[in-house]
Amino acid sequence: MIKALLSLLMLLLIGCSASTSATQESATMSKVQPETEATTESTEIQSYLKFDDFEHHLHQEDDKIYVINFWATWCKPCVKELPYFEQIQAQYKNKNVEVILVSLDDIKKLNNKVIPFVKEKNLQSTVILLDDADYNSWIDKVSPQWSGAIPVTLFYNKNKREFYEQEFDYQELEHIVKTFL
Amino acid sequence: MKTIIQFVLCILVLGLAACNNSSTTAQKQATTPEVKTAEKSTKPEKSTVMPAAKTNVAPQPKPNKKGYNIGDVVADFTLKNIDGNMVSLADYKDEKGVILIFTCNHCPYAVMYEDRINDLHNTFAAKGYPVLAINPNDPEVQPQDDMPNMKKRAAEKGFKFAYIFDDKQEIFPKFGATRTPEVYLLQNEGGAMKVTYSGAIDDNHKDAKAVNVKYVENAIEAVTNGSNPDPNFTKAIGCTIKVKKG
């Protein structure tokens, strides 16, 4: 019963942070629906204008292995490595691995660039958009190792986390994922 | 059972109040106060860790970078300018300092800052701090960043400062630069060019009008007044400097 109450409260809070972001630039937002996954028919992308609202994605305490890749549609090396993340998602989802692709595109490009891109590439991993321009206030919260260049990738589970500022090929990526299994 | 229902209602009311609160004050304020309220109300129940509970750590970026750090003296270097002449850092020996910026043609972030880089030069060159722009990218990886395109872009945007090409990619690693745009504010101390600030130009790449802190301008003001810039190091998202793999 208590668990149920807590989850109710969590839901409420999540809803709350979503409404915070939504009020800021609601005109340009596509549907903000927490815990909604991108579906094949209509692509919905959770979007955040405040890093604080997004940050819980970097601190899930369940049994999954999270592979969080920061990218953008305009970033050539990022786009180049996306298929490898997709491959990891496909190969390892049964092993509790979840890939989250965090687009740092401008939220104004969500509907005319990011969503079409996700559809065109048929991305199956969860895509999230984070557009908080005050970079200096949050880059170190992802990792103090991050200089600010992209692509970067954070791997974590509840026991450890590793951060890489580099472009990956599939072998390198798989190698790191395996160390978390 | 009654007490449980009361408890649920209580939490709901608390949560909803927090929610309304956050919606109305959504603009600039972080949502931490509401989160705190909610956290407190669940604490007696030995809650599982709330995801939002970790948002409070606000580490200031530390210069953990490779290459030149704050206070280091930059060794002289010579690179080719868009006008065909060679430009050395030593050529700036009569200036108070240099606003050295790693930038390029292709990167959307660099492009968003072009007008502001022009403004920096137009404002501060007369005060002894001209801009010196360096393109560090390998055009084999990013063809738009070759010399002809540098000339073209400089002409289009009316750059009045030197825009030099680190074509051998030997200079940017000495700085430990990783992205474009990335600024190094240098102070001329009797011929020694010392790094006094490194990082972003300001805190909003998208919109010059929405900027809250003009890091570079503030840093110049600080050194002009004989104090140390605060912050003297910032981070920002930018395009990776393009280097051939292998």
Tab-separated table of C-alpha atoms in Angstrom:
chain	number	residue	atom	x	y	z
A	1	MET	CA	0.000	0.000	0.000
A	2	ILE	CA	2.740	2.383	0.944
A	3	LYS	CA	4.527	1.543	-2.266
A	4	ALA	CA	1.414	2.404	-4.191
A	5	LEU	CA	1.194	5.726	-2.421
A	6	LEU	CA	4.792	6.498	-3.173
A	7	SER	CA	4.468	5.663	-6.812
A	8	LEU	CA	1.398	7.878	-6.952
A	9	LEU	CA	3.431	10.689	-5.512
A	10	MET	CA	6.271	10.064	-7.945
A	11	LEU	CA	3.879	10.166	-10.859
A	12	LEU	CA	2.565	13.439	-9.574
A	13	LEU	CA	6.062	14.869	-9.307
A	14	ILE	CA	7.015	13.733	-12.747
A	15	GLY	CA	3.870	15.272	-14.105
A	16	CYS	CA	4.840	18.364	-12.241
A	17	SER	CA	8.265	18.755	-13.788
A	18	ALA	CA	6.800	18.146	-17.210
A	19	SER	CA	4.329	20.938	-16.682
A	20	THR	CA	7.176	23.182	-15.629
A	21	SER	CA	8.940	22.711	-18.919
A	22	ALA	CA	5.721	22.853	-20.849
A	23	THR	CA	4.760	26.258	-19.553
A	24	GLN	CA	7.962	27.782	-20.800
A	25	GLU	CA	7.709	27.230	-24.476
A	26	SER	CA	4.458	25.428	-24.903
A	27	ALA	CA	3.952	26.831	-28.367
A	28	THR	CA	6.908	24.967	-29.772
A	29	MET	CA	6.562	21.821	-27.743
A	30	SER	CA	5.271	18.665	-29.164
A	31	LYS	CA	3.280	16.562	-26.730
A	32	VAL	CA	5.125	16.322	-23.469
A	33	GLN	CA	4.210	13.016	-22.022
A	34	PRO	CA	6.381	11.585	-19.317
A	35	GLU	CA	7.090	7.905	-19.565
A	36	THR	CA	5.768	7.837	-23.090
A	37	GLU	CA	7.925	5.942	-25.478
A	38	ALA	CA	8.400	6.786	-29.075
A	39	THR	CA	5.938	4.728	-31.019
A	40	THR	CA	5.955	3.798	-34.627
A	41	GLU	CA	2.840	5.671	-35.615
A	42	SER	CA	3.404	8.964	-33.830
A	43	THR	CA	6.809	9.920	-32.548
A	44	GLU	CA	6.707	11.572	-29.171
A	45	ILE	CA	9.858	12.889	-27.641
A	46	GLN	CA	10.127	13.897	-24.033
A	47	SER	CA	11.608	17.369	-23.965
A	48	TYR	CA	13.261	19.311	-21.201
A	49	LEU	CA	14.227	22.960	-21.004
A	50	LYS	CA	15.748	22.613	-17.569
A	51	PHE	CA	18.565	20.230	-16.775
A	52	ASP	CA	17.202	19.716	-13.269
A	53	ASP	CA	14.008	18.260	-14.700
A	54	PHE	CA	15.995	15.944	-16.939
A	55	GLU	CA	18.595	14.846	-14.413
A	56	HIS	CA	16.726	11.848	-13.011
A	57	HIS	CA	17.481	10.022	-16.262
A	58	LEU	CA	21.101	9.945	-15.117
A	59	HIS	CA	20.308	8.492	-11.694
A	60	GLN	CA	17.866	5.612	-12.097
A	61	GLU	CA	18.368	3.113	-9.335
A	62	ASP	CA	16.827	0.045	-10.894
A	63	ASP	CA	18.629	-3.015	-12.232
A	64	LYS	CA	19.151	-1.718	-15.727
A	65	ILE	CA	22.342	-0.715	-17.469
A	66	TYR	CA	21.852	2.706	-18.992
A	67	VAL	CA	23.726	3.894	-22.044
A	68	ILE	CA	23.095	7.620	-22.341
A	69	ASN	CA	24.399	9.213	-25.503
A	70	PHE	CA	24.382	12.990	-25.978
A	71	TRP	CA	24.063	13.932	-29.635
A	72	ALA	CA	22.485	16.410	-32.039
A	73	THR	CA	21.158	16.193	-35.584
A	74	TRP	CA	23.741	18.767	-36.726
A	75	CYS	CA	26.670	16.834	-35.238
A	76	LYS	CA	28.272	14.711	-37.926
A	77	PRO	CA	30.260	12.299	-35.736
A	78	CYS	CA	27.187	11.862	-33.522
A	79	VAL	CA	24.965	10.920	-36.419
A	80	LYS	CA	27.625	8.567	-37.700
A	81	GLU	CA	27.736	6.530	-34.486
A	82	LEU	CA	23.953	6.383	-33.874
A	83	PRO	CA	23.541	3.061	-35.730
A	84	TYR	CA	25.940	1.417	-33.267
A	85	PHE	CA	23.818	2.548	-30.346
A	86	GLU	CA	20.779	1.192	-32.138
A	87	GLN	CA	22.582	-2.082	-32.591
A	88	ILE	CA	23.413	-2.202	-28.866
A	89	GLN	CA	19.784	-1.515	-28.031
A	90	ALA	CA	18.651	-4.329	-30.286
A	91	GLN	CA	21.296	-6.833	-29.183
A	92	TYR	CA	21.233	-6.195	-25.469
A	93	LYS	CA	17.734	-5.136	-24.552
A	94	ASN	CA	17.083	-8.633	-23.249
A	95	LYS	CA	20.066	-8.189	-20.981
A	96	ASN	CA	18.555	-5.196	-19.275
A	97	VAL	CA	20.426	-2.604	-21.297
A	98	GLU	CA	18.579	0.584	-22.144
A	99	VAL	CA	19.941	3.094	-24.634
A	100	ILE	CA	18.740	6.680	-24.289
A	101	LEU	CA	19.667	9.130	-27.010
A	102	VAL	CA	19.650	12.665	-25.634
A	103	SER	CA	19.378	15.185	-28.435
A	104	LEU	CA	20.824	18.597	-27.629
A	105	ASP	CA	19.056	20.175	-30.566
A	106	ASP	CA	17.201	23.438	-30.240
A	107	ILE	CA	13.643	22.760	-29.082
A	108	LYS	CA	12.447	24.925	-31.950
A	109	LYS	CA	13.780	22.211	-34.255
A	110	LEU	CA	11.881	19.425	-32.499
A	111	ASN	CA	9.021	19.181	-34.940
A	112	ASN	CA	10.736	20.106	-38.174
A	113	LYS	CA	14.082	18.421	-37.661
A	114	VAL	CA	14.441	16.067	-34.726
A	115	ILE	CA	11.194	14.119	-35.101
A	116	PRO	CA	11.603	13.764	-38.894
A	117	PHE	CA	15.180	12.613	-38.296
A	118	VAL	CA	14.094	10.019	-35.739
A	119	LYS	CA	11.435	8.757	-38.149
A	120	GLU	CA	13.730	8.709	-41.145
A	121	LYS	CA	16.404	6.750	-39.294
A	122	ASN	CA	13.691	4.684	-37.659
A	123	LEU	CA	15.402	4.987	-34.290
A	124	GLN	CA	14.152	2.381	-31.856
A	125	SER	CA	16.015	3.614	-28.794
A	126	THR	CA	14.349	6.133	-26.515
A	127	VAL	CA	15.019	9.670	-27.731
A	128	ILE	CA	14.859	12.611	-25.352
A	129	LEU	CA	15.501	16.278	-26.088
A	130	LEU	CA	17.367	18.513	-23.680
A	131	ASP	CA	17.658	22.192	-24.501
A	132	ASP	CA	19.002	24.067	-21.497
A	133	ALA	CA	21.281	26.773	-22.903
A	134	ASP	CA	23.014	27.517	-19.603
A	135	TYR	CA	25.529	24.783	-20.340
A	136	ASN	CA	28.087	25.820	-17.791
A	137	SER	CA	25.577	25.202	-15.016
A	138	TRP	CA	25.031	21.542	-15.850
A	139	ILE	CA	27.793	19.981	-17.967
A	140	ASP	CA	29.711	18.944	-14.854
A	141	LYS	CA	26.586	17.346	-13.394
A	142	VAL	CA	26.684	14.855	-16.260
A	143	SER	CA	30.410	14.367	-15.744
A	144	PRO	CA	33.279	16.616	-14.660
A	145	GLN	CA	35.251	14.871	-17.393
A	146	TRP	CA	33.060	16.410	-20.088
A	147	SER	CA	34.699	19.363	-21.889
A	148	GLY	CA	31.507	20.249	-23.740
A	149	ALA	CA	32.248	18.675	-27.112
A	150	ILE	CA	29.819	16.073	-28.445
A	151	PRO	CA	29.320	13.177	-28.908
A	152	VAL	CA	29.712	11.876	-25.363
A	153	THR	CA	28.307	8.768	-23.684
A	154	LEU	CA	27.563	7.932	-20.089
A	155	PHE	CA	27.258	4.282	-19.053
A	156	TYR	CA	25.835	3.487	-15.652
A	157	ASN	CA	24.045	1.059	-13.456
A	158	LYS	CA	23.325	1.382	-9.772
A	159	ASN	CA	26.880	0.352	-8.898
A	160	LYS	CA	29.150	2.219	-11.254
A	161	ARG	CA	29.327	4.820	-13.974
A	162	GLU	CA	31.744	5.571	-16.778
A	163	PHE	CA	31.912	8.564	-19.061
A	164	TYR	CA	33.483	8.802	-22.516
A	165	GLU	CA	34.040	11.911	-24.611
A	166	GLN	CA	34.665	10.211	-27.933
A	167	GLU	CA	33.098	8.800	-31.037
A	168	PHE	CA	32.463	5.063	-30.838
A	169	ASP	CA	32.469	2.167	-33.219
A	170	TYR	CA	30.374	-0.896	-32.413
A	171	GLN	CA	33.206	-3.002	-30.980
A	172	GLU	CA	34.287	-0.319	-28.516
A	173	LEU	CA	30.720	0.263	-27.466
A	174	GLU	CA	29.962	-3.401	-26.997
A	175	HIS	CA	33.171	-3.891	-25.060
A	176	ILE	CA	32.138	-1.293	-22.492
A	177	VAL	CA	28.561	-2.564	-22.253
A	178	LYS	CA	29.883	-6.057	-21.559
A	179	THR	CA	31.885	-4.798	-18.591
A	180	PHE	CA	28.567	-3.737	-17.051
A	181	LEU	CA	26.772	-7.046	-17.597
B	1	MET	CA	-8.119	2.404	6.366
B	2	LYS	CA	-9.421	5.841	7.092
B	3	THR	CA	-6.011	7.072	8.084
B	4	ILE	CA	-4.533	5.754	4.899
B	5	ILE	CA	-7.088	7.608	2.837
B	6	GLN	CA	-6.361	10.732	4.790
B	7	PHE	CA	-2.675	10.233	4.127
B	8	VAL	CA	-3.236	9.865	0.396
B	9	LEU	CA	-5.344	12.982	0.312
B	10	CYS	CA	-2.759	14.867	2.263
B	11	ILE	CA	0.034	13.895	-0.112
B	12	LEU	CA	-2.120	14.669	-3.114
B	13	VAL	CA	-2.926	18.108	-1.799
B	14	LEU	CA	0.709	18.779	-1.023
B	15	GLY	CA	1.790	17.519	-4.402
B	16	LEU	CA	-0.840	19.479	-6.253
B	17	ALA	CA	0.004	22.642	-4.396
B	18	ALA	CA	3.641	22.173	-5.337
B	19	CYS	CA	2.611	21.548	-8.900
B	20	ASN	CA	0.548	24.686	-9.243
B	21	ASN	CA	3.312	26.578	-7.665
B	22	SER	CA	5.847	25.333	-10.147
B	23	SER	CA	3.615	26.038	-13.112
B	24	THR	CA	3.208	29.651	-12.225
B	25	THR	CA	6.820	30.280	-11.358
B	26	ALA	CA	8.105	28.074	-14.090
B	27	GLN	CA	10.237	30.619	-15.889
B	28	LYS	CA	13.671	30.770	-14.285
B	29	GLN	CA	13.428	29.121	-10.931
B	30	ALA	CA	14.498	25.553	-10.464
B	31	THR	CA	11.903	23.203	-9.115
B	32	THR	CA	13.894	22.264	-6.021
B	33	PRO	CA	11.682	23.941	-3.402
B	34	GLU	CA	8.652	21.915	-4.426
B	35	VAL	CA	10.702	18.750	-4.552
B	36	LYS	CA	11.929	19.380	-1.050
B	37	THR	CA	8.391	19.738	0.272
B	38	ALA	CA	7.417	16.473	-1.263
B	39	GLU	CA	10.532	14.752	-0.025
B	40	LYS	CA	9.832	15.743	3.536
B	41	SER	CA	6.305	14.452	3.447
B	42	THR	CA	7.472	11.011	2.350
B	43	LYS	CA	10.483	10.685	4.598
B	44	PRO	CA	8.804	9.051	7.582
B	45	GLU	CA	7.714	6.274	5.260
B	46	LYS	CA	11.298	5.297	4.379
B	47	SER	CA	10.893	6.315	0.819
B	48	THR	CA	12.892	4.886	-2.005
B	49	VAL	CA	15.252	7.501	-3.363
B	50	MET	CA	13.382	10.094	-5.331
B	51	PRO	CA	14.939	10.682	-8.704
B	52	ALA	CA	14.745	14.433	-8.259
B	53	ALA	CA	16.542	14.308	-4.930
B	54	LYS	CA	19.936	14.302	-6.601
B	55	THR	CA	19.553	17.609	-8.349
B	56	ASN	CA	21.034	19.761	-5.667
B	57	VAL	CA	24.724	19.209	-6.200
B	58	ALA	CA	25.952	22.177	-8.216
B	59	PRO	CA	29.638	21.685	-8.856
B	60	GLN	CA	31.434	24.593	-10.465
B	61	PRO	CA	33.344	23.472	-13.533
B	62	LYS	CA	36.965	22.976	-12.652
B	63	PRO	CA	39.810	23.372	-15.093
B	64	ASN	CA	40.589	19.675	-15.269
B	65	LYS	CA	41.572	20.142	-18.858
B	66	LYS	CA	44.708	19.234	-20.692
B	67	GLY	CA	46.902	21.901	-22.227
B	68	TYR	CA	47.060	25.482	-21.052
B	69	ASN	CA	45.281	26.293	-17.816
B	70	ILE	CA	44.630	29.583	-16.099
B	71	GLY	CA	47.894	31.396	-15.398
B	72	ASP	CA	49.912	29.483	-17.994
B	73	VAL	CA	52.012	31.394	-20.502
B	74	VAL	CA	51.191	30.583	-24.111
B	75	ALA	CA	54.180	29.781	-26.305
B	76	ASP	CA	54.455	31.804	-29.480
B	77	PHE	CA	53.146	30.265	-32.685
B	78	THR	CA	52.788	31.304	-36.312
B	79	LEU	CA	49.948	30.359	-38.640
B	80	LYS	CA	48.671	31.484	-42.025
B	81	ASN	CA	45.938	34.110	-42.131
B	82	ILE	CA	43.111	34.325	-44.665
B	83	ASP	CA	44.951	37.210	-46.391
B	84	GLY	CA	47.887	34.900	-47.118
B	85	ASN	CA	50.203	36.485	-44.538
B	86	MET	CA	51.662	34.672	-41.582
B	87	VAL	CA	50.433	35.793	-38.176
B	88	SER	CA	52.263	35.190	-34.894
B	89	LEU	CA	51.023	35.606	-31.367
B	90	ALA	CA	54.143	37.758	-30.866
B	91	ASP	CA	52.680	40.239	-33.382
B	92	TYR	CA	50.310	41.268	-30.566
B	93	LYS	CA	53.122	42.357	-28.235
B	94	ASP	CA	51.877	45.941	-28.187
B	95	GLU	CA	48.321	44.964	-27.222
B	96	LYS	CA	47.060	44.567	-23.657
B	97	GLY	CA	45.946	41.103	-24.525
B	98	VAL	CA	44.250	38.885	-27.090
B	99	ILE	CA	40.812	37.290	-27.288
B	100	LEU	CA	41.899	34.029	-28.873
B	101	ILE	CA	38.973	31.994	-30.191
B	102	PHE	CA	39.030	28.516	-31.702
B	103	THR	CA	36.202	28.622	-34.196
B	104	CYS	CA	35.331	27.376	-37.667
B	105	ASN	CA	32.950	27.723	-40.598
B	106	HIS	CA	30.774	24.643	-40.363
B	107	CYS	CA	29.785	24.347	-36.700
B	108	PRO	CA	26.285	25.684	-35.980
B	109	TYR	CA	27.452	26.904	-32.577
B	110	ALA	CA	30.364	28.795	-34.115
B	111	VAL	CA	27.982	30.275	-36.669
B	112	MET	CA	25.572	31.384	-33.936
B	113	TYR	CA	28.454	33.236	-32.303
B	114	GLU	CA	29.889	34.919	-35.436
B	115	ASP	CA	28.105	38.209	-34.873
B	116	ARG	CA	29.086	38.218	-31.221
B	117	ILE	CA	32.721	37.521	-32.136
B	118	ASN	CA	32.556	40.495	-34.500
B	119	ASP	CA	31.082	42.599	-31.689
B	120	LEU	CA	33.818	41.527	-29.290
B	121	HIS	CA	36.482	42.613	-31.758
B	122	ASN	CA	34.734	45.858	-32.652
B	123	THR	CA	34.324	46.758	-28.991
B	124	PHE	CA	37.572	45.553	-27.486
B	125	ALA	CA	40.228	45.910	-30.222
B	126	ALA	CA	40.256	49.648	-29.557
B	127	LYS	CA	40.695	48.910	-25.859
B	128	GLY	CA	43.719	46.709	-26.453
B	129	TYR	CA	42.052	43.292	-26.807
B	130	PRO	CA	41.671	42.276	-30.454
B	131	VAL	CA	40.161	38.932	-31.474
B	132	LEU	CA	42.458	36.309	-32.976
B	133	ALA	CA	40.390	33.496	-34.508
B	134	ILE	CA	41.910	30.078	-35.187
B	135	ASN	CA	40.304	27.338	-37.243
B	136	PRO	CA	41.626	24.029	-35.821
B	137	ASN	CA	39.675	21.581	-37.995
B	138	ASP	CA	41.004	19.152	-40.559
B	139	PRO	CA	39.259	19.932	-43.872
B	140	GLU	CA	39.637	16.312	-44.925
B	141	VAL	CA	37.155	15.478	-42.179
B	142	GLN	CA	35.127	18.666	-42.549
B	143	PRO	CA	35.568	20.100	-46.076
B	144	GLN	CA	33.708	23.277	-45.190
B	145	ASP	CA	36.582	24.246	-42.921
B	146	ASP	CA	39.250	24.624	-45.603
B	147	MET	CA	41.088	27.869	-46.333
B	148	PRO	CA	38.951	28.964	-49.334
B	149	ASN	CA	35.819	28.592	-47.199
B	150	MET	CA	37.472	30.496	-44.340
B	151	LYS	CA	38.150	33.389	-46.727
B	152	LYS	CA	34.624	33.227	-48.052
B	153	ARG	CA	32.994	33.196	-44.621
B	154	ALA	CA	35.224	35.987	-43.312
B	155	ALA	CA	34.254	38.140	-46.285
B	156	GLU	CA	30.550	37.365	-45.879
B	157	LYS	CA	30.603	38.245	-42.198
B	158	GLY	CA	33.074	41.128	-42.524
B	159	PHE	CA	35.632	39.787	-40.052
B	160	LYS	CA	38.061	42.585	-39.200
B	161	PHE	CA	40.350	40.316	-37.193
B	162	ALA	CA	42.907	37.712	-38.224
B	163	TYR	CA	41.374	34.306	-38.965
B	164	ILE	CA	44.251	31.854	-39.058
B	165	PHE	CA	44.406	28.184	-39.941
B	166	ASP	CA	45.955	25.532	-37.682
B	167	ASP	CA	46.417	23.336	-40.738
B	168	LYS	CA	48.996	21.043	-39.148
B	169	GLN	CA	46.825	20.753	-36.033
B	170	GLU	CA	49.813	21.417	-33.812
B	171	ILE	CA	48.548	24.496	-31.982
B	172	PHE	CA	45.111	23.558	-30.648
B	173	PRO	CA	46.445	20.514	-28.730
B	174	LYS	CA	48.851	22.799	-26.857
B	175	PHE	CA	45.846	24.712	-25.619
B	176	GLY	CA	43.959	21.518	-24.931
B	177	ALA	CA	41.089	22.946	-26.949
B	178	THR	CA	38.381	20.375	-27.691
B	179	ARG	CA	35.550	22.220	-29.352
B	180	THR	CA	34.473	25.206	-31.409
B	181	PRO	CA	33.862	27.866	-30.316
B	182	GLU	CA	36.270	27.929	-27.374
B	183	VAL	CA	37.835	31.108	-26.026
B	184	TYR	CA	41.190	31.798	-24.368
B	185	LEU	CA	41.574	35.296	-23.013
B	186	LEU	CA	45.255	36.164	-22.927
B	187	GLN	CA	46.811	38.965	-20.910
B	188	ASN	CA	50.069	40.476	-22.088
B	189	GLU	CA	52.420	40.669	-19.147
B	190	GLY	CA	55.609	42.188	-20.487
B	191	GLY	CA	55.510	40.068	-23.610
B	192	ALA	CA	54.327	36.898	-21.892
B	193	MET	CA	50.795	36.010	-22.971
B	194	LYS	CA	49.069	34.533	-19.936
B	195	VAL	CA	45.736	32.711	-19.937
B	196	THR	CA	43.308	34.577	-17.667
B	197	TYR	CA	40.028	32.999	-18.748
B	198	SER	CA	39.003	30.040	-20.861
B	199	GLY	CA	35.666	28.709	-21.950
B	200	ALA	CA	32.473	30.064	-23.442
B	201	ILE	CA	31.736	33.554	-24.760
B	202	ASP	CA	28.531	33.840	-22.746
B	203	ASP	CA	25.785	31.684	-21.258
B	204	ASN	CA	23.319	31.524	-24.133
B	205	HIS	CA	24.478	30.412	-27.554
B	206	LYS	CA	21.035	30.639	-29.085
B	207	ASP	CA	20.094	34.181	-28.381
B	208	ALA	CA	22.444	37.071	-27.655
B	209	LYS	CA	19.504	38.979	-26.162
B	210	ALA	CA	18.781	36.216	-23.649
B	211	VAL	CA	22.330	36.159	-22.291
B	212	ASN	CA	22.593	36.562	-18.533
B	213	VAL	CA	26.368	36.438	-18.117
B	214	LYS	CA	28.858	37.710	-20.696
B	215	TYR	CA	31.828	35.630	-19.550
B	216	VAL	CA	34.435	37.081	-21.911
B	217	GLU	CA	33.397	40.708	-21.483
B	218	ASN	CA	33.316	40.302	-17.712
B	219	ALA	CA	36.731	38.671	-17.775
B	220	ILE	CA	38.210	41.556	-19.790
B	221	GLU	CA	36.658	44.016	-17.387
B	222	ALA	CA	38.138	42.130	-14.447
B	223	VAL	CA	41.680	41.990	-15.815
B	224	THR	CA	41.452	45.626	-16.875
B	225	ASN	CA	40.643	46.441	-13.248
B	226	GLY	CA	43.551	44.349	-12.056
B	227	SER	CA	41.433	41.527	-10.620
B	228	ASN	CA	41.003	37.904	-11.592
B	229	PRO	CA	38.030	36.909	-13.751
B	230	ASP	CA	35.282	35.065	-11.894
B	231	PRO	CA	34.509	32.586	-13.277
B	232	ASN	CA	37.843	32.073	-15.002
B	233	PHE	CA	36.748	28.796	-16.573
B	234	THR	CA	33.429	27.764	-18.106
B	235	LYS	CA	32.117	24.908	-20.185
B	236	ALA	CA	29.755	24.883	-23.113
B	237	ILE	CA	28.498	22.466	-25.726
B	238	GLY	CA	30.350	22.818	-28.972
B	239	CYS	CA	31.447	20.905	-32.031
B	240	THR	CA	34.312	18.509	-31.534
B	241	ILE	CA	37.515	19.684	-33.180
B	242	LYS	CA	37.795	17.499	-36.240
B	243	VAL	CA	40.852	15.291	-36.402
B	244	LYS	CA	41.570	12.416	-38.754
B	245	LYS	CA	41.061	9.070	-37.049
B	246	GLY	CA	43.979	6.711	-36.654
